[in-house]
C-alpha cells in the first residue's frame, strides 16, 4: 500500500509561503483552531482528501522551477509521520522545506520524544514558522507569517546550538 497524506489542497507554485518558488502542501486537520486563521477550512479532520506521497514527489520532480516545498495547513504536525516522510524525500532532491505549525518550537522539542514523527519532521525542516495565529497581533507587514508572535526559525542551527536561531526577524 502506498503512503498517503490527507491534504486540503496543493498549490503548485507560490511566492508568498516561503523564500523562492515553492509548492505548498496544505495539511487537513488542526487542533489549534486559531481565531481569525485564514485557513479555517483546513481545521476539520473530516475534510480534505488523501493523496499519495509518491504523486506529490513526482509533481515536485517534474517542476524544475521549484526552490522548495512548504508544508502548511491545517497543521502538518498532526500527520507528522507522513509529512516527515515527504520532507525527507524533498530534502534528498536538494530542495528546502518550510513548515508552518501552531505549535511553538519549544513544544515540538518537548513532544518529539513522545509523538511519532515530530523529531523526523523537525529534522527535515529548514525553516519553521511557529506558534498560533493571534488575531490581536495580526500584521500585514510581516514576511511569511500572519501575527507578530510567530517566528521564522532556522531549525538546523537551532538544533545544533540548542537555542532558537531566527532566520528572519
mmCIF file of C-alpha atoms in Angstrom:
data_model
loop_
_atom_site.group_PDB
_atom_site.id
_atom_site.type_symbol
_atom_site.label_atom_id
_atom_site.label_comp_id
_atom_site.label_asym_id
_atom_site.label_seq_id
_atom_site.Cartn_x
_atom_site.Cartn_y
_atom_site.Cartn_z
ATOM 1 C CA UNK A 1 0.000 0.000 0.000
ATOM 2 C CA UNK A 2 1.253 3.446 -0.918
ATOM 3 C CA UNK A 3 1.749 6.004 1.862
ATOM 4 C CA UNK A 4 -0.853 8.775 1.860
ATOM 5 C CA UNK A 5 -1.219 12.281 3.269
ATOM 6 C CA UNK A 6 -4.573 13.918 3.942
ATOM 7 C CA UNK A 7 -4.480 17.344 2.333
ATOM 8 C CA UNK A 8 -6.914 20.199 1.963
ATOM 9 C CA UNK A 9 -5.148 21.243 -1.214
ATOM 10 C CA UNK A 10 -1.879 21.743 -3.049
ATOM 11 C CA UNK A 11 -0.653 24.935 -4.718
ATOM 12 C CA UNK A 12 1.882 24.021 -7.378
ATOM 13 C CA UNK A 13 3.743 27.352 -7.349
ATOM 14 C CA UNK A 14 3.705 30.072 -4.689
ATOM 15 C CA UNK A 15 5.969 33.008 -3.867
ATOM 16 C CA UNK A 16 4.265 34.014 -0.593
ATOM 17 C CA UNK A 17 4.710 30.892 1.570
ATOM 18 C CA UNK A 18 8.479 30.987 1.988
ATOM 19 C CA UNK A 19 11.555 32.066 0.034
ATOM 20 C CA UNK A 20 11.677 31.386 -3.699
ATOM 21 C CA UNK A 21 9.182 29.476 -5.784
ATOM 22 C CA UNK A 22 7.521 26.763 -3.736
ATOM 23 C CA UNK A 23 4.960 24.016 -3.908
ATOM 24 C CA UNK A 24 2.625 24.321 -0.920
ATOM 25 C CA UNK A 25 1.020 21.226 0.578
ATOM 26 C CA UNK A 26 -1.838 22.136 2.935
ATOM 27 C CA UNK A 27 -2.479 19.521 5.623
ATOM 28 C CA UNK A 28 -6.074 18.773 6.554
ATOM 29 C CA UNK A 29 -6.689 18.861 10.293
ATOM 30 C CA UNK A 30 -5.636 21.282 13.017
ATOM 31 C CA UNK A 31 -6.260 21.233 16.764
ATOM 32 C CA UNK A 32 -5.259 24.858 17.362
ATOM 33 C CA UNK A 33 -8.361 26.462 15.763
ATOM 34 C CA UNK A 34 -6.836 29.955 15.970
ATOM 35 C CA UNK A 35 -9.428 32.705 15.869
ATOM 36 C CA UNK A 36 -9.046 34.652 12.632
ATOM 37 C CA UNK A 37 -6.990 31.951 10.869
ATOM 38 C CA UNK A 38 -7.251 32.443 7.105
ATOM 39 C CA UNK A 39 -7.238 28.649 6.533
ATOM 40 C CA UNK A 40 -10.191 27.671 8.766
ATOM 41 C CA UNK A 41 -11.452 25.241 6.122
ATOM 42 C CA UNK A 42 -8.361 23.109 6.879
ATOM 43 C CA UNK A 43 -9.159 22.667 10.603
ATOM 44 C CA UNK A 44 -11.627 19.766 10.412
ATOM 45 C CA UNK A 45 -10.091 16.314 10.457
ATOM 46 C CA UNK A 46 -13.080 15.102 8.393
ATOM 47 C CA UNK A 47 -12.420 17.236 5.310
ATOM 48 C CA UNK A 48 -9.786 17.071 2.608
ATOM 49 C CA UNK A 49 -8.639 14.145 0.532
ATOM 50 C CA UNK A 50 -5.894 11.541 0.658
ATOM 51 C CA UNK A 51 -3.041 11.946 -1.829
ATOM 52 C CA UNK A 52 -0.179 9.513 -2.378
ATOM 53 C CA UNK A 53 3.181 10.876 -1.260
ATOM 54 C CA UNK A 54 4.698 9.451 -4.451
ATOM 55 C CA UNK A 55 2.291 11.583 -6.546
ATOM 56 C CA UNK A 56 3.373 14.749 -4.730
ATOM 57 C CA UNK A 57 7.047 13.812 -5.141
ATOM 58 C CA UNK A 58 6.542 13.170 -8.846
ATOM 59 C CA UNK A 59 4.945 16.613 -9.286
ATOM 60 C CA UNK A 60 7.866 18.229 -7.424
ATOM 61 C CA UNK A 61 10.407 16.345 -9.542
ATOM 62 C CA UNK A 62 8.682 17.472 -12.747
ATOM 63 C CA UNK A 63 8.754 21.194 -11.868
ATOM 64 C CA UNK A 64 12.315 22.445 -12.280
ATOM 65 C CA UNK A 65 11.263 25.962 -11.162
ATOM 66 C CA UNK A 66 10.717 24.925 -7.536
ATOM 67 C CA UNK A 67 13.211 26.015 -4.874
ATOM 68 C CA UNK A 68 11.432 24.036 -2.212
ATOM 69 C CA UNK A 69 8.247 22.840 -0.622
ATOM 70 C CA UNK A 70 6.144 24.465 2.085
ATOM 71 C CA UNK A 71 4.101 22.343 4.459
ATOM 72 C CA UNK A 72 1.188 24.364 5.775
ATOM 73 C CA UNK A 73 -2.246 23.685 6.988
ATOM 74 C CA UNK A 74 -4.053 22.665 8.943
ATOM 75 C CA UNK A 75 -1.057 21.621 10.938
ATOM 76 C CA UNK A 76 1.454 19.242 9.315
ATOM 77 C CA UNK A 77 2.477 18.003 12.769
ATOM 78 C CA UNK A 78 -0.976 16.396 13.180
ATOM 79 C CA UNK A 79 0.208 13.941 10.475
ATOM 80 C CA UNK A 80 3.863 14.201 11.412
ATOM 81 C CA UNK A 81 4.958 10.740 10.254
ATOM 82 C CA UNK A 82 3.620 11.196 6.719
ATOM 83 C CA UNK A 83 4.835 14.770 6.392
ATOM 84 C CA UNK A 84 8.243 13.732 7.754
ATOM 85 C CA UNK A 85 8.498 11.120 5.004
ATOM 86 C CA UNK A 86 7.554 13.705 2.362
ATOM 87 C CA UNK A 87 10.008 16.256 3.784
ATOM 88 C CA UNK A 88 12.856 13.725 3.866
ATOM 89 C CA UNK A 89 12.320 12.868 0.196
ATOM 90 C CA UNK A 90 12.147 16.573 -0.738
ATOM 91 C CA UNK A 91 15.488 17.125 1.020
ATOM 92 C CA UNK A 92 17.006 14.202 -0.931
ATOM 93 C CA UNK A 93 16.049 16.116 -4.119
ATOM 94 C CA UNK A 94 18.181 19.028 -2.900
ATOM 95 C CA UNK A 95 15.195 21.263 -2.193
ATOM 96 C CA UNK A 96 14.444 23.073 1.049
ATOM 97 C CA UNK A 97 11.457 22.598 3.357
ATOM 98 C CA UNK A 98 9.461 25.277 5.171
ATOM 99 C CA UNK A 99 6.942 24.066 7.748
ATOM 100 C CA UNK A 100 4.142 26.093 9.347
ATOM 101 C CA UNK A 101 2.743 24.957 12.696
ATOM 102 C CA UNK A 102 0.582 26.252 15.517
ATOM 103 C CA UNK A 103 2.954 24.589 17.986
ATOM 104 C CA UNK A 104 5.941 26.522 19.267
ATOM 105 C CA UNK A 105 9.435 25.220 18.602
ATOM 106 C CA UNK A 106 9.789 24.546 22.333
ATOM 107 C CA UNK A 107 6.615 22.414 22.340
ATOM 108 C CA UNK A 108 7.811 20.454 19.310
ATOM 109 C CA UNK A 109 11.116 19.673 21.037
ATOM 110 C CA UNK A 110 9.245 18.651 24.205
ATOM 111 C CA UNK A 111 6.806 16.392 22.313
ATOM 112 C CA UNK A 112 9.412 14.959 19.911
ATOM 113 C CA UNK A 113 10.234 12.064 22.218
ATOM 114 C CA UNK A 114 6.599 11.057 22.745
ATOM 115 C CA UNK A 115 4.777 11.815 19.458
ATOM 116 C CA UNK A 116 5.681 9.822 16.357
ATOM 117 C CA UNK A 117 7.207 11.771 13.501
ATOM 118 C CA UNK A 118 7.720 15.058 15.364
ATOM 119 C CA UNK A 119 11.506 14.672 15.559
ATOM 120 C CA UNK A 120 11.781 13.443 11.958
ATOM 121 C CA UNK A 121 9.660 16.313 10.598
ATOM 122 C CA UNK A 122 11.711 18.836 12.578
ATOM 123 C CA UNK A 123 14.954 17.224 11.378
ATOM 124 C CA UNK A 124 13.820 17.635 7.759
ATOM 125 C CA UNK A 125 12.607 21.236 8.094
ATOM 126 C CA UNK A 126 14.876 24.143 7.145
ATOM 127 C CA UNK A 127 12.628 26.990 8.244
ATOM 128 C CA UNK A 128 9.855 26.669 10.813
ATOM 129 C CA UNK A 129 7.138 29.313 11.169
ATOM 130 C CA UNK A 130 5.899 28.502 14.638
ATOM 131 C CA UNK A 131 3.207 29.447 17.079
ATOM 132 C CA UNK A 132 -0.521 30.042 16.866
ATOM 133 C CA UNK A 133 -2.008 32.881 14.833
ATOM 134 C CA UNK A 134 -3.079 35.551 17.317
ATOM 135 C CA UNK A 135 -5.699 37.832 15.806
ATOM 136 C CA UNK A 136 -4.756 40.761 18.072
ATOM 137 C CA UNK A 137 -1.150 40.554 16.821
ATOM 138 C CA UNK A 138 -2.046 40.302 13.141
ATOM 139 C CA UNK A 139 0.150 42.335 10.815
ATOM 140 C CA UNK A 140 0.196 42.525 7.047
ATOM 141 C CA UNK A 141 3.765 43.901 7.189
ATOM 142 C CA UNK A 142 5.326 40.601 8.301
ATOM 143 C CA UNK A 143 7.192 38.383 5.876
ATOM 144 C CA UNK A 144 5.787 34.834 5.530
ATOM 145 C CA UNK A 145 3.656 34.968 8.725
ATOM 146 C CA UNK A 146 0.411 36.412 9.984
ATOM 147 C CA UNK A 147 0.932 37.556 13.569
ATOM 148 C CA UNK A 148 3.819 39.149 15.449
ATOM 149 C CA UNK A 149 4.248 36.254 17.913
ATOM 150 C CA UNK A 150 5.105 33.824 15.098
ATOM 151 C CA UNK A 151 8.803 33.267 14.462
ATOM 152 C CA UNK A 152 10.776 32.166 11.414
ATOM 153 C CA UNK A 153 13.263 29.728 12.890
ATOM 154 C CA UNK A 154 16.380 28.251 11.294
ATOM 155 C CA UNK A 155 15.801 24.698 12.503
ATOM 156 C CA UNK A 156 19.207 23.123 11.751
ATOM 157 C CA UNK A 157 21.030 25.946 13.591
ATOM 158 C CA UNK A 158 18.554 25.860 16.474
ATOM 159 C CA UNK A 159 19.000 22.121 16.943
ATOM 160 C CA UNK A 160 22.788 22.283 16.592
ATOM 161 C CA UNK A 161 23.270 25.134 19.087
ATOM 162 C CA UNK A 162 20.341 24.163 21.345
ATOM 163 C CA UNK A 163 18.872 27.651 21.239
ATOM 164 C CA UNK A 164 16.471 29.345 18.872
ATOM 165 C CA UNK A 165 18.136 30.914 15.837
ATOM 166 C CA UNK A 166 15.799 33.253 13.987
ATOM 167 C CA UNK A 167 16.213 33.152 10.219
ATOM 168 C CA UNK A 168 14.290 36.366 9.570
ATOM 169 C CA UNK A 169 13.454 38.992 12.207
#
